[in-house]
Coordinates of C-alpha atoms in Angstrom, one line a residue:
X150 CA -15.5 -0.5 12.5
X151 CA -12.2 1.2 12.0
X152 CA -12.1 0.6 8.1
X153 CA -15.8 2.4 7.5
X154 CA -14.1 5.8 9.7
X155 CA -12.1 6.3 6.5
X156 CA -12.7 9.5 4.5
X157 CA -12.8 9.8 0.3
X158 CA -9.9 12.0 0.5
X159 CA -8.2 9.3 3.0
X160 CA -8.9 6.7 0.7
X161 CA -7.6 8.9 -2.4
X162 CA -4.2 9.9 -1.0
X163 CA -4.2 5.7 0.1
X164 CA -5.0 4.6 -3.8
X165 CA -1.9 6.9 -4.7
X166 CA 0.4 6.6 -1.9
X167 CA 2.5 3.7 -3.9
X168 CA 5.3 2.5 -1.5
X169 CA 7.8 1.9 -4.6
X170 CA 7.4 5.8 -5.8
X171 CA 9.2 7.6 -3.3
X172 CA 12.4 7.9 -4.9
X173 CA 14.5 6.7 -1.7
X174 CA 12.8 3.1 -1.7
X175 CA 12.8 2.8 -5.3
X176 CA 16.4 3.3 -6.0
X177 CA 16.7 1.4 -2.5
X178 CA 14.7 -1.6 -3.5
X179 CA 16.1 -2.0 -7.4
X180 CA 19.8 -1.4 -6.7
X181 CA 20.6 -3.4 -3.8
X182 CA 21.6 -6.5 -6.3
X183 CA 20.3 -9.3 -3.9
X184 CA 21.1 -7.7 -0.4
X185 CA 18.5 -6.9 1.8
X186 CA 16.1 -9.4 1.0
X187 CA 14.1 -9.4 4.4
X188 CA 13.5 -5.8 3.7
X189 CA 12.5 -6.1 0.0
X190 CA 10.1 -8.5 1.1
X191 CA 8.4 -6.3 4.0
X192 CA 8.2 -3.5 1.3
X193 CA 6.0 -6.1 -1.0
X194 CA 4.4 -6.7 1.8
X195 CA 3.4 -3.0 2.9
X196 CA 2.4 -2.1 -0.6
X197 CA 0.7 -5.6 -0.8
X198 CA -1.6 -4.9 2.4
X199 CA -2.3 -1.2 1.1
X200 CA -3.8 -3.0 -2.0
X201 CA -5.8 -5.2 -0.2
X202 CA -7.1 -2.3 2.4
X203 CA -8.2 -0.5 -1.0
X204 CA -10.2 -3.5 -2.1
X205 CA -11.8 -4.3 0.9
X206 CA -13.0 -0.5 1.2
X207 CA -13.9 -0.8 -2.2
X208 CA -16.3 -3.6 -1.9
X209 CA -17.6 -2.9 1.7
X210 CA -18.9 0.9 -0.3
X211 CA -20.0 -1.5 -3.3
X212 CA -22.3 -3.3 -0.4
X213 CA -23.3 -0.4 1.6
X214 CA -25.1 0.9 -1.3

């Protein structure tokens, strides 16, 4: 399964890649006053699926063990 092929050190830099602390996007994503909406959203929604990737991997190495 593709989501058991990922490394500790993948896993790592994935538990601290945080979409809203690249400078860019965060100065992007808070001072846009209400434009943009579509893509403030599909930024919730990548850091939102990067959260739940790091809880599945989480539980599937709680039940491997």
């Amino acid at each position: 399964m593709f989501l058991q092929d990922f490394t500790d050190t993948q896993i790592e830099n994935l538990n601290h890649l945080a979409v809203f602390d690249i400078p860019a996007v965060a100065q992007f994503y808070f001072g846009s006053n209400g434009e943009y909406q579509s893509m403030k959203a599909y930024l919730e929604m990548l850091d939102y699926l990067r959260l739940l990737i790091l809880e599945h991997l989480s539980l599937s190495a709680m039940s491997s063990r």
